[in-house]
Amino acid sequence: MARKIHIFDTTLRDGEQAPGASLNVPEKLQIAHQLARLKVDVIEAGFPISSPEDFEAVKTIAGEVRGPIIAGLSRARHEDVKACWEAVKAANKPRIHTFIATSDIHVERKFRKTHDEILNMAVDAVAYAKSLCDDVEFSTEDAGRTNRKYLAEVVEAVIDAGATVVNIPDTVGYTSPWEFAEIIRSLMQTVPNIKKTRLSVHCHDDLGQSVANSLAAVREGVEQLECCINGMGERAGNAALEEIVMAIKTRGELFDAKTTVNTREIVRTSKMVSTLTGFPVPPNKAIVGANAFAHGAGIHIHGVLSDRRTYEIMTPETIGLSGSRIVLTRRSGRHGLRKRLADLGYDLDDKQLEEAYERFMTIADRRREVTDSDLEAIVHNVVSMVPETYQLETVQTTSGSEAIPTATVRMRSGDQILQDAACGNGPVDAIYKAIDRLTGVKLHLVGYNVRGVTEGKAAVGEATVRVERNGETAVGVGAHTDVLQASAMAYINAVNKIVHAAETAKASGAKRRKPPAKKAKKKPATKKARKKKAARKGRGSR
Ligand code: KIV
Ligand code: ZN
């Protein structure tokens, strides 16, 4: 019988570590509920000690999301493990995931410790985690570049200390599939207690091998794969969940394996993650790209019309693509809106639905049709629970090859009407400068993207902006048939988020911290001091 491969989703932890990604607690909760509907086996909800928001997100998800195991990440230190346990303990099925790097470069250059010290820290962290929680996962960070013999020693020791899952990450995406398979094979053959744990892998995509490496590991007997929706993650990202799951489903006989993911939720989950993070999915992305099931060449179209299987190895329906285009109008009512939002994967409470309805009616009054993109922009705001401190009233621009780009923006803030004009390098720049003047909030624009989301000349354009202020990032979205208007709406949305985050932080007295601060670089020790230290330790490094 086909073996079950457990799917460990780390979109909310490793995925959110992608530069520029930033999700607030309600957004993470919404995604976690959708991951539960997707039926992943494990949700890694965050890194509790890294910031008060991360702690809050993991705790909220552990308290509210049912079905999957809820895991939190922690370094191999008691303080981290304890914080992780405090955050996950409300879950029906909590897991502590602790890790330490094992490659020479990390052991010697990052930690400046001996390999024995690292092994002891790993065992100590697992034993402590086990005293708090039955389910403990341990990761050997940078396993792809770790000495094989040492890797096997660490794995054996942490299994003895009680690790229920041992994860082998290719942290820097360095290996190739046959090489990674060989690492897993050697662990299977040389670690005597390997059968007492579930072996897992976690592959990064620096050389574009993450999915191939993960699948190669499945063939060697691993039972858990760590991955992210849309392949999000540090640097080039993690293995894409949708690619792993569909490869196993489509070619199950190659792997003699299966997952229990509900593949019909894949598109919905991908869209939600893309909307809430503001990371667009490239059109040629496998499985979830807009072109993944589109056929262009005449020969292909002819083939598909004769029999879809000529050029399609899986059906769009399997991943939840219906092909039908549904639009709402002002007569669709609250029920229609709730139903369509549920179809898109959003589960709003009554207060959120009321707010979404108000925003929906504002658009429906102005336009005949309200598209899914409009709805996504609406829920983006409602789900984030960001008050509309500023609202766009009108925007007017002048530009052209001979004209100086100028924008006049009128906004509302409570009962106040604010209006100003500015010049810029282009109409969008002029709009953003005018908005900055009106709000007094000076933002650094780090990303701007507009895409057409409906067809035809009157297509709706969806603008996504990513802004930064004092290390705080926010994503704003806006959708409109006029892309300049959409651009203004997106920017104001981002301003509102930044203002809201600052107010929340002020109210809670909490200072936002991103992943644990790296230790300040020590001054190189003198030769004499190094000798003294080595003598104190009484052990050399490997
Ligand atoms: O890439 C990595 O090694 C990680 C670990 C913390 C699992 O993300
Ligand atoms: Zn990672």
Coordinates of C-alpha atoms and ligand atoms in Angstrom, one line a residue:
M1 CA 0.0 0.0 0.0
A2 CA 1.2 3.5 -0.8
R3 CA 3.0 5.2 2.2
K4 CA 1.5 8.4 3.5
I5 CA 3.8 11.4 3.2
H6 CA 3.1 14.0 5.9
I7 CA 2.9 17.6 4.5
F8 CA 4.4 20.1 6.9
D9 CA 3.6 23.6 5.7
T10 CA 5.9 26.4 6.8
T11 CA 4.4 29.3 4.8
L12 CA 3.7 31.2 8.0
R13 CA 7.3 30.8 9.3
D14 CA 9.9 30.2 6.6
G15 CA 7.6 31.6 3.9
E16 CA 7.1 34.8 5.9
Q17 CA 10.9 35.1 6.3
A18 CA 11.0 36.0 2.6
P19 CA 12.4 39.5 2.2
G20 CA 9.5 42.0 2.1
A21 CA 6.9 39.5 3.3
S22 CA 5.0 40.6 6.4
L23 CA 1.7 39.3 7.6
N24 CA -0.2 40.5 10.7
V25 CA -1.9 38.2 13.2
P26 CA -5.4 38.2 11.6
E27 CA -3.9 37.6 8.1
K28 CA -1.9 34.6 9.5
L29 CA -5.0 33.2 11.2
Q30 CA -7.0 33.4 7.9
I31 CA -4.2 31.6 6.1
A32 CA -3.9 29.0 8.8
H33 CA -7.7 28.2 8.6
Q34 CA -7.2 27.8 4.8
L35 CA -4.2 25.5 5.4
A36 CA -6.5 23.4 7.6
R37 CA -9.0 23.2 4.8
L38 CA -6.2 22.2 2.5
K39 CA -5.7 19.4 5.0
V40 CA -1.9 19.8 5.5
D41 CA -0.7 17.6 8.4
V42 CA 1.4 20.2 10.1
I43 CA 1.2 24.0 10.2
E44 CA 4.4 25.7 11.3
A45 CA 2.8 28.9 12.6
G46 CA 5.8 31.0 13.4
F47 CA 8.9 31.5 15.5
P48 CA 7.5 32.5 18.9
I49 CA 10.6 34.1 20.5
S50 CA 11.4 36.2 17.4
S51 CA 8.8 38.9 18.1
P52 CA 5.7 39.6 20.2
E53 CA 3.7 39.4 17.0
D54 CA 5.1 36.0 16.1
F55 CA 4.3 34.7 19.6
E56 CA 0.8 36.1 19.4
A57 CA 0.2 34.6 15.9
V58 CA 1.3 31.1 17.0
K59 CA -0.7 31.3 20.2
T60 CA -3.8 32.5 18.3
I61 CA -3.5 29.8 15.7
A62 CA -2.9 27.1 18.3
G63 CA -6.0 28.2 20.1
E64 CA -8.3 28.4 17.1
V65 CA -7.2 26.2 14.2
R66 CA -8.2 22.6 14.5
G67 CA -7.1 19.6 12.4
P68 CA -3.4 19.9 11.7
I69 CA -0.6 19.7 14.2
I70 CA 0.5 23.3 15.2
A71 CA 4.2 23.7 15.4
G72 CA 6.4 26.6 16.5
L73 CA 10.1 27.0 15.8
S74 CA 12.8 27.5 18.4
R75 CA 16.5 27.6 18.5
A76 CA 18.2 25.0 20.7
R77 CA 18.0 27.1 23.8
H78 CA 15.8 26.6 26.9
E79 CA 14.5 30.2 26.6
D80 CA 13.4 29.6 23.0
V81 CA 11.9 26.2 23.7
K82 CA 10.0 27.5 26.7
A83 CA 8.5 30.4 24.7
C84 CA 7.6 28.0 21.9
W85 CA 5.8 25.7 24.3
E86 CA 3.9 28.7 25.8
A87 CA 2.7 29.6 22.3
V88 CA 1.7 26.1 21.0
K89 CA 0.4 24.5 24.1
A90 CA -3.2 25.4 23.5
A91 CA -3.3 23.4 20.3
N92 CA -5.0 20.0 20.2
K93 CA -1.9 18.6 18.6
P94 CA 1.1 20.9 19.6
R95 CA 4.7 20.4 18.4
I96 CA 7.9 22.0 19.4
H97 CA 10.4 22.3 16.5
T98 CA 13.9 23.0 17.6
F99 CA 17.1 23.3 15.5
I100 CA 20.7 23.9 15.4
A101 CA 23.2 24.1 12.5
T102 CA 25.6 21.2 12.1
S103 CA 27.8 22.1 9.1
D104 CA 31.4 22.9 9.8
I105 CA 31.0 26.5 8.5
H106 CA 28.1 27.1 10.9
V107 CA 29.6 25.3 13.8
E108 CA 33.0 26.9 13.5
R109 CA 32.3 30.3 12.0
K110 CA 28.8 31.1 13.3
F111 CA 28.8 29.5 16.7
R112 CA 32.5 29.3 17.3
K113 CA 31.9 26.1 19.2
T114 CA 33.1 22.5 18.9
H115 CA 31.1 19.8 17.2
D116 CA 30.6 18.1 20.6
E117 CA 29.2 21.3 22.1
I118 CA 26.7 21.6 19.3
L119 CA 25.7 17.9 19.7
N120 CA 25.2 18.5 23.4
M121 CA 23.1 21.6 22.8
A122 CA 20.9 19.6 20.4
V123 CA 20.4 16.8 22.8
D124 CA 19.7 19.1 25.7
A125 CA 17.2 21.2 23.7
V126 CA 15.3 18.0 22.6
A127 CA 15.3 16.5 26.1
Y128 CA 14.0 19.8 27.5
A129 CA 11.3 20.1 24.8
K130 CA 10.3 16.5 25.4
S131 CA 9.7 17.3 29.1
L132 CA 7.1 19.9 27.9
C133 CA 5.6 18.3 24.8
D134 CA 5.2 14.8 23.5
D135 CA 5.8 15.8 19.9
V136 CA 9.3 17.2 19.3
E137 CA 10.9 17.8 15.9
F138 CA 14.6 18.5 15.6
S139 CA 16.3 20.0 12.5
T140 CA 20.0 19.8 11.6
E141 CA 20.3 23.1 9.9
D142 CA 22.5 23.1 6.8
A143 CA 22.5 19.3 6.7
G144 CA 23.2 19.5 3.0
R145 CA 26.8 20.7 3.8
T146 CA 27.2 18.7 7.0
N147 CA 29.9 16.0 7.4
R148 CA 27.9 12.7 6.9
K149 CA 29.4 10.9 9.9
Y150 CA 28.7 13.8 12.2
L151 CA 25.2 14.2 10.8
A152 CA 24.5 10.5 11.6
E153 CA 25.8 11.0 15.2
V154 CA 23.6 14.0 15.8
V155 CA 20.5 12.3 14.4
E156 CA 21.1 9.2 16.5
A157 CA 21.6 11.3 19.6
V158 CA 18.5 13.4 19.2
I159 CA 16.4 10.3 18.5
D160 CA 17.7 8.9 21.8
A161 CA 16.7 12.2 23.5
G162 CA 13.1 11.7 22.3
A163 CA 12.8 13.5 18.9
T164 CA 9.6 12.2 17.2
V165 CA 10.6 13.8 13.9
V166 CA 14.1 14.5 12.6
N167 CA 14.3 16.9 9.8
I168 CA 17.2 17.1 7.3
P169 CA 17.3 20.6 5.8
D170 CA 19.2 21.6 2.7
T171 CA 19.2 25.1 4.1
V172 CA 21.1 26.8 1.3
G173 CA 19.7 24.8 -1.6
Y174 CA 23.2 23.4 -2.3
T175 CA 22.6 19.8 -3.2
S176 CA 21.5 18.0 -6.3
P177 CA 18.8 15.3 -6.2
W178 CA 21.1 12.2 -6.4
E179 CA 23.4 13.7 -3.8
F180 CA 20.6 14.6 -1.5
A181 CA 19.1 11.1 -1.9
E182 CA 22.5 9.7 -1.0
I183 CA 22.5 11.7 2.2
I184 CA 19.1 10.3 3.2
R185 CA 20.1 6.7 2.2
S186 CA 23.3 6.8 4.3
L187 CA 21.2 8.0 7.3
M188 CA 18.7 5.2 6.8
Q189 CA 21.6 2.7 6.6
T190 CA 23.9 3.9 9.4
V191 CA 21.7 5.4 12.1
P192 CA 20.7 2.3 14.2
N193 CA 17.6 3.9 15.8
I194 CA 16.3 5.6 12.7
K195 CA 13.1 3.7 12.6
K196 CA 12.1 5.2 16.0
T197 CA 11.6 8.6 14.4
R198 CA 9.9 10.0 11.3
L199 CA 12.4 11.3 8.9
S200 CA 11.7 14.6 7.2
V201 CA 13.3 17.0 4.7
H202 CA 13.2 20.7 4.2
C203 CA 14.7 21.9 0.9
H204 CA 15.5 25.5 -0.3
D205 CA 15.5 26.5 -3.9
D206 CA 18.8 28.4 -4.4
L207 CA 19.7 26.2 -7.4
G208 CA 16.1 25.5 -8.4
Q209 CA 16.3 21.9 -7.0
S210 CA 14.1 22.0 -3.9
V211 CA 11.1 20.1 -5.3
A212 CA 13.4 17.5 -7.0
N213 CA 15.4 17.1 -3.9
S214 CA 12.3 16.6 -1.8
L215 CA 10.9 14.0 -4.2
A216 CA 14.3 12.2 -4.3
A217 CA 14.2 12.0 -0.5
V218 CA 10.7 10.4 -0.7
R219 CA 12.1 7.6 -2.8
E220 CA 14.7 7.0 0.0
G221 CA 11.9 6.6 2.6
V222 CA 11.4 10.0 4.2
E223 CA 7.8 10.4 5.5
Q224 CA 7.5 14.2 6.0
L225 CA 8.1 17.0 3.5
E226 CA 8.4 20.6 4.5
C227 CA 7.3 23.2 2.0
C228 CA 5.5 26.5 1.4
I229 CA 2.6 27.7 -0.7
N230 CA 3.8 29.2 -3.9
G231 CA 7.4 28.2 -3.0
M232 CA 7.7 31.2 -0.7
G233 CA 10.6 31.5 1.7
E234 CA 14.1 32.8 2.5
R235 CA 16.1 33.9 -0.6
A236 CA 14.9 31.8 -3.5
G237 CA 12.3 30.2 -1.4
N238 CA 11.3 26.7 -0.2
A239 CA 10.0 23.7 -2.1
A240 CA 6.5 24.6 -3.4
L241 CA 3.8 22.7 -1.6
E242 CA 1.6 22.5 -4.7
E243 CA 4.4 21.1 -6.8
I244 CA 5.3 18.4 -4.3
V245 CA 1.7 17.4 -3.7
M246 CA 0.7 17.3 -7.4
A247 CA 3.9 15.4 -8.4
I248 CA 3.1 12.7 -5.8
K249 CA -0.5 12.6 -6.8
T250 CA 0.2 12.6 -10.6
R251 CA 3.1 10.1 -10.4
G252 CA 2.1 8.1 -7.3
E253 CA 3.5 4.9 -8.8
L254 CA 7.0 6.4 -9.0
F255 CA 7.0 7.1 -5.3
D256 CA 4.7 4.4 -4.0
A257 CA 3.4 7.2 -1.8
K258 CA 0.4 9.5 -1.3
T259 CA -0.5 12.6 0.6
T260 CA -3.9 13.4 2.2
V261 CA -3.9 17.0 1.0
N262 CA -7.3 18.1 -0.4
T263 CA -5.8 19.2 -3.8
R264 CA -9.1 21.0 -4.7
E265 CA -8.1 23.7 -2.2
I266 CA -4.7 24.4 -3.9
V267 CA -5.7 27.3 -6.1
R268 CA -7.7 29.0 -3.4
T269 CA -4.8 28.7 -0.9
S270 CA -2.3 30.0 -3.5
K271 CA -4.5 33.0 -4.3
M272 CA -5.0 33.8 -0.6
V273 CA -1.3 33.7 0.2
S274 CA -0.5 35.8 -2.9
T275 CA -3.2 38.4 -2.0
L276 CA -2.3 38.7 1.7
T277 CA 1.5 38.7 1.2
G278 CA 1.4 40.9 -2.0
F279 CA 3.7 38.4 -3.7
P280 CA 2.3 37.8 -7.2
V281 CA 2.4 34.3 -8.7
P282 CA 4.3 34.3 -12.0
P283 CA 2.1 33.2 -14.9
N284 CA 4.4 30.3 -15.9
K285 CA 4.6 29.0 -12.3
A286 CA 3.9 25.2 -12.2
I287 CA 0.5 24.2 -11.0
V288 CA -0.8 27.6 -9.9
G289 CA 0.4 30.0 -12.5
A290 CA -2.2 31.7 -14.7
N291 CA -0.8 29.8 -17.8
A292 CA -0.4 26.4 -16.1
F293 CA -3.5 25.1 -18.0
A294 CA -3.5 27.6 -20.9
H295 CA -2.7 26.3 -24.4
G296 CA -1.4 28.7 -27.1
A297 CA -0.1 26.8 -30.1
G298 CA -2.6 25.6 -32.7
I299 CA -1.4 22.0 -32.5
H300 CA -1.8 22.0 -28.8
I301 CA -5.3 23.5 -28.9
H302 CA -6.3 21.0 -31.6
G303 CA -4.9 18.2 -29.3
V304 CA -6.6 19.4 -26.2
L305 CA -9.9 19.8 -28.0
S306 CA -9.7 16.2 -29.3
D307 CA -8.6 14.8 -25.9
R308 CA -7.4 17.0 -23.0
R309 CA -4.9 14.3 -22.0
T310 CA -2.8 15.0 -25.1
Y311 CA -1.3 18.0 -23.4
E312 CA -2.6 18.0 -19.9
I313 CA -1.2 15.5 -17.3
M314 CA -3.7 16.6 -14.6
T315 CA -7.1 18.3 -14.8
P316 CA -7.6 21.9 -13.7
E317 CA -10.5 20.7 -11.5
T318 CA -8.1 18.6 -9.4
I319 CA -6.5 21.7 -8.0
G320 CA -9.8 23.6 -7.7
L321 CA -9.8 25.6 -11.0
S322 CA -13.4 25.9 -12.1
G323 CA -13.0 28.0 -15.2
S324 CA -16.2 29.9 -14.5
R325 CA -16.0 33.7 -14.0
I326 CA -18.4 34.9 -11.4
V327 CA -19.1 38.5 -10.8
L328 CA -21.3 40.1 -8.2
T329 CA -23.5 43.2 -8.6
R330 CA -25.2 45.5 -6.1
R331 CA -28.2 43.1 -6.1
S332 CA -26.1 40.1 -4.9
G333 CA -26.8 41.0 -1.3
R334 CA -25.0 39.8 1.9
H335 CA -25.7 36.1 1.2
G336 CA -24.2 36.4 -2.3
L337 CA -21.2 38.2 -0.9
R338 CA -20.7 35.7 1.9
K339 CA -21.0 32.7 -0.5
R340 CA -18.5 34.2 -3.0
L341 CA -16.0 35.0 -0.2
A342 CA -16.3 31.5 1.2
D343 CA -15.7 30.2 -2.4
L344 CA -12.5 32.2 -2.3
G345 CA -11.5 30.6 1.0
Y346 CA -12.3 33.5 3.3
D347 CA -14.2 32.8 6.5
L348 CA -15.4 36.2 7.9
D349 CA -17.1 36.7 11.2
D350 CA -20.3 38.8 11.2
K351 CA -18.5 42.1 12.0
Q352 CA -16.0 41.5 9.2
L353 CA -18.7 40.6 6.8
E354 CA -20.6 43.7 7.5
E355 CA -17.5 45.8 6.9
A356 CA -16.8 43.9 3.7
Y357 CA -20.4 44.5 2.6
E358 CA -20.1 48.2 3.1
R359 CA -17.0 48.3 1.0
F360 CA -18.5 46.0 -1.6
M361 CA -21.6 48.3 -1.9
T362 CA -19.4 51.4 -2.4
I363 CA -17.7 49.7 -5.4
A364 CA -21.0 48.2 -6.7
D365 CA -22.6 51.6 -6.6
R366 CA -19.9 53.0 -8.9
R367 CA -19.5 50.0 -11.2
R368 CA -21.8 47.4 -12.8
E369 CA -19.8 44.4 -11.8
V370 CA -17.6 43.6 -8.8
T371 CA -15.0 41.0 -9.7
D372 CA -13.0 38.5 -7.6
S373 CA -10.1 40.9 -7.6
D374 CA -12.2 43.7 -6.1
L375 CA -13.3 41.2 -3.5
E376 CA -9.7 40.2 -2.8
A377 CA -8.8 43.8 -2.3
I378 CA -11.7 44.2 0.0
V379 CA -10.9 41.2 2.1
H380 CA -7.3 42.1 2.2
N381 CA -8.4 45.2 4.1
V382 CA -11.1 43.5 6.2
V383 CA -9.0 40.5 7.2
S384 CA -6.0 42.6 8.2
M385 CA -8.5 44.5 10.4
V386 CA -6.9 47.8 9.5
P387 CA -9.1 50.8 10.1
E388 CA -9.4 53.2 7.1
T389 CA -7.7 56.1 8.7
Y390 CA -7.4 57.6 5.3
Q391 CA -9.8 57.1 2.4
L392 CA -9.3 58.1 -1.2
E393 CA -11.9 60.5 -2.5
T394 CA -10.5 61.6 -5.9
V395 CA -7.3 61.6 -7.8
Q396 CA -6.5 63.7 -10.9
T397 CA -3.3 63.6 -12.9
T398 CA -1.6 65.4 -15.8
S399 CA 1.2 63.7 -17.6
G400 CA 2.5 63.1 -21.1
S401 CA 5.7 63.3 -23.1
E402 CA 5.8 67.1 -22.8
A403 CA 4.1 67.6 -19.5
I404 CA 5.5 67.7 -16.0
P405 CA 3.7 64.8 -14.2
T406 CA 1.4 66.4 -11.6
A407 CA -1.2 64.8 -9.3
T408 CA -4.0 66.3 -7.2
V409 CA -5.3 64.0 -4.5
R410 CA -8.3 64.5 -2.3
M411 CA -8.7 62.2 0.7
R412 CA -10.9 61.8 3.7
S413 CA -9.7 61.3 7.3
G414 CA -12.7 61.0 9.6
D415 CA -14.7 64.2 9.0
Q416 CA -11.8 66.0 7.5
I417 CA -11.3 66.5 3.8
L418 CA -7.6 66.8 2.8
Q419 CA -6.4 68.0 -0.5
D420 CA -3.0 68.7 -2.0
A421 CA -1.0 68.5 -5.3
A422 CA 2.6 67.4 -6.1
C423 CA 4.9 66.9 -9.1
G424 CA 6.8 63.7 -9.6
N425 CA 8.9 61.6 -12.0
G426 CA 5.7 60.1 -13.4
P427 CA 2.0 60.2 -12.5
V428 CA 2.3 57.4 -9.8
D429 CA 5.3 59.2 -8.2
A430 CA 3.3 62.4 -8.2
I431 CA 0.3 60.7 -6.6
Y432 CA 2.5 59.1 -3.9
K433 CA 4.2 62.4 -3.1
A434 CA 0.9 64.2 -2.8
I435 CA -0.3 61.4 -0.4
D436 CA 2.9 61.7 1.7
R437 CA 2.3 65.4 2.0
L438 CA -1.3 64.9 3.2
T439 CA -0.6 62.1 5.7
G440 CA 2.8 63.4 6.9
V441 CA 3.9 59.8 6.8
K442 CA 7.0 59.4 4.6
L443 CA 7.2 55.9 3.2
H444 CA 9.9 54.2 1.3
L445 CA 8.4 52.4 -1.7
V446 CA 10.2 49.1 -2.1
G447 CA 7.9 47.4 -4.5
Y448 CA 5.2 48.4 -7.0
N449 CA 3.3 46.1 -9.4
V450 CA 0.2 46.4 -11.5
R451 CA -1.5 43.6 -13.3
G452 CA -4.7 43.2 -15.3
V453 CA -7.0 40.8 -13.6
T454 CA -10.0 40.8 -15.9
E455 CA -10.0 40.6 -19.7
G456 CA -10.9 43.2 -22.3
K457 CA -10.2 46.9 -22.7
A458 CA -12.1 47.8 -19.5
A459 CA -10.0 45.4 -17.5
V460 CA -9.7 45.8 -13.8
G461 CA -6.1 46.6 -12.8
E462 CA -4.8 45.4 -9.5
A463 CA -2.0 47.4 -7.9
T464 CA 0.2 46.0 -5.2
V465 CA 2.7 48.2 -3.3
R466 CA 5.2 47.3 -0.7
V467 CA 6.4 50.1 1.6
E468 CA 8.8 50.4 4.5
R469 CA 9.1 52.8 7.4
N470 CA 11.6 52.3 10.2
G471 CA 12.1 48.6 9.4
E472 CA 8.3 48.0 9.3
T473 CA 7.0 46.7 6.0
A474 CA 3.4 46.8 4.7
V475 CA 1.7 45.6 1.6
G476 CA -1.2 47.5 0.1
V477 CA -3.5 46.5 -2.6
G478 CA -6.1 48.3 -4.7
A479 CA -8.2 47.3 -7.7
H480 CA -9.9 49.6 -10.2
T481 CA -10.4 50.0 -14.0
D482 CA -8.2 53.1 -13.7
V483 CA -4.8 51.9 -12.8
L484 CA -3.7 55.3 -11.4
Q485 CA -6.7 55.1 -9.1
A486 CA -5.8 51.5 -8.2
S487 CA -2.2 52.7 -7.5
A488 CA -3.5 55.4 -5.2
M489 CA -5.8 53.0 -3.3
A490 CA -3.0 50.5 -2.8
Y491 CA -0.7 53.2 -1.4
I492 CA -3.3 54.5 1.0
N493 CA -4.0 51.0 2.1
A494 CA -0.3 50.5 2.9
V495 CA -0.3 53.9 4.8
N496 CA -3.2 52.8 6.8
K497 CA -1.4 49.6 7.8
I498 CA 1.7 51.3 8.8
V499 CA -0.3 53.8 10.9
H500 CA -2.3 51.0 12.5
A501 CA 0.9 48.9 13.3
A502 CA 2.5 52.0 14.9
E503 CA -0.6 52.7 17.0
T504 CA -0.9 49.0 18.0
A505 CA 2.7 48.8 19.0
K506 CA 2.4 52.1 21.0
A507 CA -0.7 50.8 22.7
S508 CA 0.8 47.5 23.7
G509 CA 4.2 49.1 24.6
A510 CA 5.7 46.3 22.5
K511 CA 8.6 46.9 20.3
R512 CA 8.6 44.9 17.0
R513 CA 11.5 42.6 16.7
K514 CA 12.2 40.5 13.6
P515 CA 14.0 37.1 13.8
P516 CA 16.4 36.9 16.7
A517 CA 19.1 39.5 16.5
K518 CA 22.4 38.1 15.4
K519 CA 25.1 38.5 18.1
A520 CA 27.4 41.5 17.5
K521 CA 30.5 40.4 15.8
K522 CA 33.2 39.8 18.3
K523 CA 36.6 41.3 17.9
P524 CA 39.0 38.5 16.8
A525 CA 40.6 37.1 19.9
T526 CA 44.3 37.4 20.3
K527 CA 46.4 34.2 19.8
K528 CA 47.1 34.1 23.5
A529 CA 43.4 34.4 24.4
R530 CA 42.5 31.7 21.9
K531 CA 45.0 29.3 23.4
K532 CA 43.7 30.0 26.9
K533 CA 40.1 29.3 25.8
A534 CA 41.0 26.0 24.0
A535 CA 42.8 24.9 27.2
R536 CA 39.7 25.7 29.3
K537 CA 37.5 23.7 27.0
G538 CA 39.9 20.8 26.9
R539 CA 38.5 19.6 23.6
G540 CA 39.4 20.3 20.0
S541 CA 36.9 20.8 17.3
R542 CA 36.5 18.3 14.5
Ligands
KIV1 O1 16.3 26.1 6.2 C1 16.4 25.7 7.3 O2 17.3 25.0 7.7 C2 15.3 26.0 8.3 C3 15.3 25.2 9.6 C4 15.1 26.1 10.7 C5 14.4 24.0 9.5 O3 14.4 26.7 8.0
ZN2 ZN 14.3 26.9 5.8

